[in-house]
Short mmCIF file of C-alpha atoms in Angstrom, two decimals:
data_model
loop_
_atom_site.label_atom_id
_atom_site.label_comp_id
_atom_site.label_asym_id
_atom_site.label_seq_id
_atom_site.Cartn_x
_atom_site.Cartn_y
_atom_site.Cartn_z
CA UNK A 3 -86.37 -68.16 18.98
CA UNK A 4 -85.85 -71.43 20.88
CA UNK A 5 -89.46 -71.42 22.08
CA UNK A 6 -90.89 -70.59 18.67
CA UNK A 7 -93.43 -73.05 17.32
CA UNK A 8 -92.03 -74.69 14.20
CA UNK A 9 -94.26 -75.44 11.26
CA UNK A 10 -93.95 -79.13 10.38
CA UNK A 11 -94.21 -79.59 6.64
CA UNK A 12 -95.18 -82.41 4.36
CA UNK A 13 -94.11 -81.42 0.84
CA UNK A 14 -95.97 -83.43 -1.79
CA UNK A 15 -94.31 -83.18 -5.18
CA UNK A 16 -90.99 -82.18 -3.63
CA UNK A 17 -88.99 -83.02 -6.76
CA UNK A 18 -90.94 -80.66 -9.03
CA UNK A 19 -90.45 -76.94 -9.55
CA UNK A 20 -92.70 -75.74 -6.71
CA UNK A 21 -91.56 -78.51 -4.38
CA UNK A 22 -87.90 -77.62 -4.85
CA UNK A 23 -88.65 -73.96 -4.20
CA UNK A 24 -90.61 -74.90 -1.06
CA UNK A 25 -87.49 -76.67 0.17
CA UNK A 26 -85.49 -73.48 -0.52
CA UNK A 27 -87.94 -71.59 1.69
CA UNK A 28 -87.55 -74.25 4.39
CA UNK A 29 -83.75 -73.97 4.15
CA UNK A 30 -83.94 -70.21 4.72
CA UNK A 31 -86.15 -70.58 7.81
CA UNK A 32 -84.79 -73.59 9.65
CA UNK A 33 -85.68 -72.04 13.02
CA UNK A 34 -89.31 -71.72 11.93
CA UNK A 35 -89.81 -74.77 9.68
CA UNK A 36 -89.00 -78.46 9.84
CA UNK A 37 -89.59 -80.95 7.05
CA UNK A 38 -91.48 -83.97 8.39
CA UNK A 39 -92.26 -85.74 5.11
CA UNK A 40 -91.45 -85.59 1.40
CA UNK A 41 -93.33 -87.23 -1.47
CA UNK A 42 -92.87 -87.60 -5.21
CA UNK A 43 -94.38 -89.72 -7.95
CA UNK A 44 -91.44 -91.43 -9.67
CA UNK A 45 -88.25 -89.36 -9.18
CA UNK A 46 -86.52 -91.82 -6.89
CA UNK A 47 -82.95 -90.50 -7.08
CA UNK A 48 -83.92 -86.87 -6.53
CA UNK A 49 -86.27 -87.76 -3.67
CA UNK A 50 -83.54 -89.81 -2.00
CA UNK A 51 -81.08 -86.92 -2.36
CA UNK A 52 -83.60 -84.50 -0.79
CA UNK A 53 -84.27 -86.96 2.02
CA UNK A 54 -80.57 -87.27 2.85
CA UNK A 55 -80.27 -83.49 2.98
CA UNK A 56 -83.43 -82.59 4.93
CA UNK A 57 -83.75 -85.73 7.07
CA UNK A 58 -87.55 -86.04 7.10
CA UNK A 59 -89.21 -88.65 9.28
CA UNK A 60 -90.65 -90.36 6.20
CA UNK A 61 -90.79 -90.23 2.40
CA UNK A 62 -93.40 -91.56 0.00
CA UNK A 63 -93.16 -92.51 -3.66
CA UNK A 64 -96.50 -92.44 -5.49
CA UNK A 65 -95.58 -95.12 -8.01
CA UNK A 66 -95.33 -98.16 -5.76
CA UNK A 67 -92.99 -99.96 -8.18
CA UNK A 68 -90.27 -97.42 -7.31
CA UNK A 69 -90.47 -98.08 -3.55
CA UNK A 70 -87.84 -100.90 -3.46
CA UNK A 71 -85.28 -98.68 -5.22
CA UNK A 72 -86.01 -95.82 -2.82
CA UNK A 73 -85.60 -98.13 0.17
CA UNK A 74 -82.20 -99.24 -1.15
CA UNK A 75 -81.16 -95.59 -1.62
CA UNK A 76 -82.11 -94.75 1.98
CA UNK A 77 -81.02 -97.99 3.66
CA UNK A 78 -79.57 -97.29 7.09
CA UNK A 79 -80.82 -93.70 7.21
CA UNK A 80 -83.69 -94.40 9.60
CA UNK A 81 -86.11 -92.66 7.21
CA UNK A 82 -89.36 -94.56 6.72
CA UNK A 83 -90.26 -95.26 3.09
CA UNK A 84 -93.91 -95.50 2.01
CA UNK A 85 -95.14 -96.63 -1.40
CA UNK A 86 -98.22 -95.91 -3.50
CA UNK A 87 -100.81 -93.15 -3.28
CA UNK A 88 -101.94 -94.57 0.06
CA UNK A 89 -98.47 -93.79 1.35
CA UNK A 90 -98.62 -90.24 -0.02
CA UNK A 91 -102.01 -89.77 1.65
CA UNK A 92 -100.55 -91.09 4.90
CA UNK A 93 -97.83 -88.43 4.88
CA UNK A 94 -100.43 -85.71 4.17
CA UNK A 95 -102.61 -86.83 7.07
CA UNK A 96 -99.82 -87.55 9.59
CA UNK A 97 -100.70 -86.14 13.04
CA UNK A 98 -97.30 -84.47 13.35
CA UNK A 99 -97.82 -82.42 10.17
CA UNK A 100 -99.57 -79.06 10.45
CA UNK A 101 -98.86 -77.71 6.93
CA UNK A 102 -99.07 -79.64 3.67
CA UNK A 103 -97.45 -78.12 0.58
CA UNK A 104 -99.51 -79.74 -2.17
CA UNK A 105 -97.38 -79.48 -5.32
CA UNK A 106 -98.06 -82.81 -7.04
CA UNK A 107 -99.13 -82.27 -10.63
CA UNK A 108 -102.45 -83.33 -12.09
CA UNK A 109 -105.40 -84.95 -10.36
CA UNK A 110 -102.98 -87.41 -8.79
CA UNK A 111 -102.72 -84.73 -6.12
CA UNK A 112 -106.44 -84.74 -5.29
CA UNK A 113 -106.56 -87.69 -2.89
CA UNK A 114 -103.65 -86.47 -0.70
CA UNK A 115 -105.16 -82.97 -0.58
CA UNK A 116 -108.50 -84.40 0.55
CA UNK A 117 -106.68 -86.52 3.16
CA UNK A 118 -104.99 -83.40 4.55
CA UNK A 119 -108.24 -81.43 4.56
CA UNK A 120 -110.10 -84.14 6.46
CA UNK A 121 -107.47 -83.80 9.19
CA UNK A 122 -107.93 -80.02 9.35
CA UNK A 123 -104.45 -79.16 8.03
CA UNK A 124 -103.24 -75.92 6.54
CA UNK A 125 -102.85 -76.69 2.83
CA UNK A 126 -100.44 -74.55 0.78
CA UNK A 127 -102.03 -75.49 -2.51
CA UNK A 128 -99.92 -75.30 -5.64
CA UNK A 129 -101.91 -78.00 -7.42
CA UNK A 130 -104.02 -75.92 -9.80
CA UNK A 131 -105.87 -78.98 -11.10
CA UNK A 132 -107.33 -79.74 -7.67
CA UNK A 133 -109.14 -76.41 -7.44
CA UNK A 134 -110.14 -76.32 -11.11
CA UNK A 135 -111.58 -79.83 -11.28
CA UNK A 136 -112.70 -80.32 -7.68
CA UNK A 137 -112.99 -76.81 -6.26
CA UNK A 138 -116.52 -77.22 -4.91
CA UNK A 139 -115.65 -80.48 -3.17
CA UNK A 140 -112.38 -79.13 -1.76
CA UNK A 141 -113.90 -75.94 -0.36
CA UNK A 142 -116.93 -77.72 1.14
CA UNK A 143 -114.68 -80.21 2.93
CA UNK A 144 -112.34 -77.43 4.10
CA UNK A 145 -115.28 -75.61 5.70
CA UNK A 146 -116.53 -78.82 7.28
CA UNK A 147 -113.18 -79.83 8.80
CA UNK A 148 -111.73 -76.41 9.58
CA UNK A 149 -108.86 -76.76 7.14
CA UNK A 150 -107.33 -73.63 5.65
CA UNK A 151 -106.56 -73.49 1.93
CA UNK A 152 -103.78 -71.02 1.10
CA UNK A 153 -103.08 -70.90 -2.64
CA UNK A 154 -99.52 -70.80 -3.88
CA UNK A 155 -100.45 -69.28 -7.25
CA UNK A 156 -99.07 -65.75 -7.06
CA UNK A 157 -102.38 -64.33 -8.30
CA UNK A 158 -104.58 -66.00 -5.70
CA UNK A 159 -102.04 -65.38 -2.98
CA UNK A 160 -102.26 -61.70 -3.94
CA UNK A 161 -106.06 -61.75 -3.67
CA UNK A 162 -105.90 -63.21 -0.16
CA UNK A 163 -103.44 -60.49 0.82
CA UNK A 164 -105.75 -57.79 -0.57
CA UNK A 165 -109.05 -59.01 0.87
CA UNK A 166 -110.53 -57.32 3.92
CA UNK A 167 -113.11 -59.03 6.16
CA UNK A 168 -116.58 -57.64 5.63
CA UNK A 169 -115.64 -55.52 2.61
CA UNK A 170 -117.98 -56.00 -0.37
CA UNK A 171 -116.07 -56.95 -3.54
CA UNK A 172 -116.92 -55.37 -6.88
CA UNK A 173 -114.45 -57.46 -8.89
CA UNK A 174 -111.17 -59.34 -8.74
CA UNK A 175 -108.52 -58.52 -11.35
CA UNK A 176 -106.04 -61.25 -12.27
CA UNK A 177 -102.91 -60.06 -14.02
CA UNK A 178 -101.25 -62.02 -16.83
CA UNK A 179 -97.76 -61.52 -18.22
CA UNK A 180 -98.96 -62.39 -21.71
CA UNK A 181 -96.26 -65.04 -21.98
CA UNK A 182 -93.60 -65.25 -24.70
CA UNK A 183 -95.98 -64.60 -27.62
CA UNK A 184 -97.73 -61.45 -26.52
CA UNK A 185 -96.43 -59.46 -29.49
CA UNK A 186 -96.11 -62.31 -31.99
CA UNK A 187 -98.26 -62.40 -35.12
CA UNK A 188 -101.09 -64.92 -34.44
CA UNK A 189 -100.81 -66.05 -38.07
CA UNK A 190 -97.48 -67.70 -37.10
CA UNK A 191 -98.78 -69.50 -34.00
CA UNK A 192 -99.11 -72.79 -35.87
CA UNK A 193 -95.32 -72.98 -36.27
CA UNK A 194 -94.47 -72.33 -32.61
CA UNK A 195 -92.10 -74.99 -31.25
CA UNK A 196 -91.98 -76.40 -27.70
CA UNK A 197 -88.58 -74.77 -27.19
CA UNK A 198 -90.06 -71.36 -28.02
CA UNK A 199 -93.08 -71.93 -25.78
CA UNK A 200 -90.85 -72.85 -22.85
CA UNK A 201 -88.98 -69.52 -22.88
CA UNK A 202 -91.09 -67.49 -20.48
CA UNK A 203 -89.95 -63.86 -20.15
CA UNK A 204 -90.58 -63.50 -16.39
CA UNK A 205 -91.32 -66.70 -14.48
CA UNK A 206 -89.37 -69.90 -13.77
CA UNK A 207 -91.97 -72.68 -13.78
CA UNK A 208 -92.36 -76.30 -14.80
CA UNK A 209 -92.92 -77.16 -18.50
CA UNK A 210 -96.69 -77.63 -18.26
CA UNK A 211 -97.35 -74.31 -16.51
CA UNK A 212 -94.97 -72.52 -18.87
CA UNK A 213 -96.84 -73.78 -21.95
CA UNK A 214 -100.15 -72.86 -20.29
CA UNK A 215 -98.79 -69.34 -19.85
CA UNK A 216 -97.90 -69.21 -23.54
CA UNK A 217 -101.49 -70.12 -24.53
CA UNK A 218 -102.98 -68.13 -21.61
CA UNK A 219 -104.83 -71.27 -20.56
CA UNK A 220 -103.16 -70.79 -17.19
CA UNK A 221 -105.09 -67.56 -16.72
CA UNK A 222 -108.33 -69.28 -17.71
CA UNK A 223 -107.70 -71.98 -15.14
CA UNK A 224 -106.95 -69.28 -12.58
CA UNK A 225 -110.33 -67.65 -13.29
CA UNK A 226 -111.99 -70.96 -12.36
CA UNK A 227 -109.75 -71.26 -9.29
CA UNK A 228 -110.70 -67.76 -8.14
CA UNK A 229 -114.40 -68.52 -8.53
CA UNK A 230 -114.08 -71.66 -6.39
CA UNK A 231 -111.72 -70.18 -3.78
CA UNK A 232 -113.58 -66.94 -3.17
CA UNK A 233 -117.18 -67.84 -4.07
CA UNK A 234 -117.24 -65.60 -7.16
CA UNK A 235 -118.99 -65.87 -10.50
CA UNK A 236 -117.00 -65.60 -13.76
CA UNK A 237 -118.35 -62.08 -14.36
CA UNK A 238 -116.71 -61.00 -11.08
CA UNK A 239 -113.22 -61.96 -12.32
CA UNK A 240 -111.38 -59.84 -14.87
CA UNK A 241 -108.07 -60.61 -16.58
CA UNK A 242 -105.66 -57.88 -17.67
CA UNK A 243 -102.28 -58.15 -19.37
CA UNK A 244 -99.46 -56.79 -17.21
CA UNK A 245 -96.13 -57.62 -18.90
CA UNK A 246 -93.93 -56.57 -15.95
CA UNK A 247 -95.43 -59.22 -13.58
CA UNK A 248 -95.03 -56.92 -10.58
CA UNK A 249 -98.72 -56.48 -9.73
CA UNK A 250 -99.95 -60.02 -9.13
CA UNK A 251 -103.65 -59.33 -8.64
CA UNK A 252 -106.02 -56.59 -7.52
CA UNK A 253 -109.33 -56.42 -5.66
CA UNK A 254 -111.77 -53.60 -6.36
CA UNK A 255 -114.35 -52.98 -3.65
CA UNK A 256 -117.90 -51.68 -4.03
CA UNK A 257 -116.82 -48.14 -3.12
CA UNK A 258 -114.43 -48.03 -6.09
CA UNK A 259 -111.26 -48.46 -4.04
CA UNK A 260 -108.72 -50.96 -5.40
CA UNK A 261 -106.00 -52.81 -3.51
CA UNK A 262 -103.10 -54.46 -5.31
CA UNK A 263 -100.31 -56.76 -4.16
CA UNK A 264 -96.90 -56.12 -5.72
CA UNK A 265 -93.67 -58.09 -5.56
CA UNK A 266 -90.95 -59.48 -7.79
CA UNK A 267 -91.99 -62.43 -10.01
CA UNK A 268 -90.60 -65.17 -7.77
CA UNK A 269 -92.66 -68.23 -6.80
CA UNK A 270 -90.81 -68.54 -3.50
CA UNK A 271 -92.65 -65.45 -2.21
CA UNK A 272 -96.20 -66.89 -2.42
CA UNK A 273 -94.88 -70.25 -1.21
CA UNK A 274 -93.37 -68.59 1.86
CA UNK A 275 -96.54 -66.58 2.49
CA UNK A 276 -98.70 -69.72 2.35
CA UNK A 277 -96.46 -71.34 4.96
CA UNK A 278 -95.98 -68.31 7.22
CA UNK A 279 -99.41 -66.58 7.04
CA UNK A 280 -100.55 -64.58 9.00
CA UNK A 281 -96.91 -63.83 9.87
CA UNK A 282 -94.54 -62.25 7.39
CA UNK A 283 -91.03 -63.61 7.59
CA UNK A 284 -87.87 -61.97 6.30
CA UNK A 285 -87.30 -62.87 2.67
CA UNK A 286 -83.96 -63.29 0.91
CA UNK A 287 -85.73 -63.67 -2.45
CA UNK A 288 -85.62 -60.09 -3.61
CA UNK A 289 -87.55 -56.84 -3.39
CA UNK A 290 -88.88 -54.60 -6.14
CA UNK A 291 -86.26 -52.11 -7.29
CA UNK A 292 -88.44 -49.03 -7.65
CA UNK A 293 -85.64 -46.93 -9.12
CA UNK A 294 -85.54 -49.26 -12.13
CA UNK A 295 -89.32 -49.69 -12.38
CA UNK A 296 -90.11 -47.03 -14.99
CA UNK A 297 -93.61 -48.18 -15.95
CA UNK A 298 -96.39 -50.60 -15.08
CA UNK A 299 -98.60 -51.41 -18.08
CA UNK A 300 -102.11 -52.86 -18.15
CA UNK A 301 -104.30 -53.70 -21.12
CA UNK A 302 -107.05 -56.09 -22.16
CA UNK A 303 -106.12 -59.53 -23.55
CA UNK A 304 -106.95 -60.29 -27.19
CA UNK A 305 -109.31 -63.27 -27.01
CA UNK A 306 -108.86 -63.97 -30.72
CA UNK A 307 -105.11 -64.23 -30.19
CA UNK A 308 -105.54 -66.30 -26.99
CA UNK A 309 -108.89 -68.15 -27.37
CA UNK A 310 -108.11 -70.53 -24.49
CA UNK A 311 -109.03 -67.75 -22.07
CA UNK A 312 -112.48 -67.38 -23.67
CA UNK A 313 -112.95 -71.17 -23.56
CA UNK A 314 -112.13 -71.26 -19.83
CA UNK A 315 -114.71 -68.56 -19.07
CA UNK A 316 -117.28 -70.57 -21.02
CA UNK A 317 -116.41 -73.80 -19.16
CA UNK A 318 -116.72 -71.99 -15.83
CA UNK A 319 -120.32 -71.12 -16.71
CA UNK A 320 -121.27 -74.66 -17.77
CA UNK A 321 -121.93 -77.70 -15.58
CA UNK A 322 -119.42 -78.85 -12.99
CA UNK A 323 -118.04 -81.45 -15.43
CA UNK A 324 -116.80 -78.78 -17.85
CA UNK A 325 -113.82 -77.53 -15.76
CA UNK A 326 -112.81 -81.17 -15.17
CA UNK A 327 -112.83 -81.82 -18.91
CA UNK A 328 -111.05 -78.54 -19.68
CA UNK A 329 -108.28 -79.31 -17.22
CA UNK A 330 -107.77 -82.94 -18.24
CA UNK A 331 -107.94 -82.31 -21.98
CA UNK A 332 -105.52 -79.40 -21.70
CA UNK A 333 -103.05 -81.42 -19.67
CA UNK A 334 -103.09 -84.17 -22.30
CA UNK A 335 -102.82 -81.63 -25.13
CA UNK A 336 -99.82 -79.90 -23.53
CA UNK A 337 -98.07 -83.26 -23.13
CA UNK A 338 -98.68 -84.05 -26.79
CA UNK A 339 -97.40 -80.63 -27.84
CA UNK A 340 -94.22 -81.05 -25.78
CA UNK A 341 -93.69 -84.42 -27.49
CA UNK A 342 -94.26 -82.71 -30.86
CA UNK A 343 -97.35 -84.76 -31.65
CA UNK A 344 -99.65 -81.73 -31.65
CA UNK A 345 -99.17 -78.17 -32.87
CA UNK A 346 -99.47 -75.09 -30.68
CA UNK A 347 -102.81 -74.14 -32.23
CA UNK A 348 -103.89 -77.79 -32.28
CA UNK A 349 -103.96 -77.78 -28.48
CA UNK A 350 -106.87 -75.34 -28.46
CA UNK A 351 -108.80 -77.32 -31.07
CA UNK A 352 -108.68 -80.64 -29.23
CA UNK A 353 -109.48 -79.07 -25.84
CA UNK A 354 -112.47 -77.27 -27.35
CA UNK A 355 -113.74 -80.49 -28.93
CA UNK A 356 -113.39 -82.32 -25.60
CA UNK A 357 -115.30 -79.64 -23.66
CA UNK A 358 -118.08 -79.61 -26.25
CA UNK A 359 -118.33 -83.41 -26.18
CA UNK A 360 -118.11 -84.08 -22.44
CA UNK A 361 -118.56 -80.80 -20.58
CA UNK A 362 -122.34 -80.53 -20.23
CA UNK A 363 -122.89 -82.82 -17.24
CA UNK A 364 -122.19 -82.63 -13.52
CA UNK A 365 -119.25 -84.05 -11.56
CA UNK A 366 -119.21 -83.16 -7.87
CA UNK A 367 -118.19 -86.34 -6.01
CA UNK A 368 -114.57 -87.46 -6.07
CA UNK A 369 -115.38 -90.65 -8.01
CA UNK A 370 -117.34 -88.71 -10.64
CA UNK A 371 -114.53 -86.17 -11.04
CA UNK A 372 -111.95 -88.90 -11.58
CA UNK A 373 -114.24 -90.69 -14.05
CA UNK A 374 -114.82 -87.55 -16.15
CA UNK A 375 -111.11 -86.74 -16.00
CA UNK A 376 -110.23 -90.19 -17.35
CA UNK A 377 -112.87 -89.95 -20.09
CA UNK A 378 -111.54 -86.60 -21.27
CA UNK A 379 -108.00 -87.94 -21.43
CA UNK A 380 -109.11 -90.98 -23.43
CA UNK A 381 -110.98 -88.73 -25.84
CA UNK A 382 -107.96 -86.50 -26.51
CA UNK A 383 -105.64 -89.49 -27.00
CA UNK A 384 -108.18 -91.01 -29.35
CA UNK A 385 -108.33 -87.82 -31.41
CA UNK A 386 -104.58 -87.85 -31.93
CA UNK A 387 -104.37 -91.59 -32.52
#
């Protein structure tokens, strides 16, 4: 093992849910992985604690105003402290780094991802917004610079594990747990509280992704991701409800054969695969207990009960601005819901209004994407104000 090449990681968004789990993976594979850099947006104390434990060469704090406090926390440690998004981009593009775990939330993660791609890095991409809003740009640059995008979403990780070179795809099937309200009467959705929406039956995720699972917007965003990642059209991507969350996705080929990837619902598994691929490392994170797995269920989602999924399919078929608007408006709406300024059903209404108002144009360059994103956010805030 002494001669084994170590993957050198930059973990962007290390203080969030995916970032913390990426550090768990790194802890379990210290002979295979070293942490070169960590980055967060504002969580100074947590970032400093992680830095003291993992001893990276450098850390970056996206909000530059927090840099002095971070420097004080790490004084005498020898760890370089960078401030601002330029500092985050610098960690992503560092020559020593070969793998970037991109787990920063929102479009704040776009610039560092592009910086890593331009340097030909392997990008373990957990930032859903980057592929939804800027998928065309990201994939074109990845092809140009020889970067490899390995999604951390369990569904898209499953698709990559199922694909075979040269095999013609008939369709991709994304599975959805159905979230906490699968069997709840839709007539009561207007009274759903944030606390109820945050109780996911299977997955441990951050608040935003958990609410998206409750509305099934997460699955709509994943449809758009799949189209951008694998060059598919919306009609090539099907969603099925699978409450057990054991089958993460399936690929059906032209000859009618279907391959599925199965594992326990644990985000550390797709994170580890994105870092280790094409190798498969030992995993301490659990295996399926087949003796206790009595049934695997699959059925079609009710688009009247979960209209966000229908809206996402529609946005995917519109101009390139529509997914940007959908993503930004949804992110704002979820934040308002979590602050109890918007109802559960109100989220869908404001996102729909935003897509109808702003989603008919094109946004392919980075500047255009950021401009449309900002306009959609202003529109949603204005609706609520």
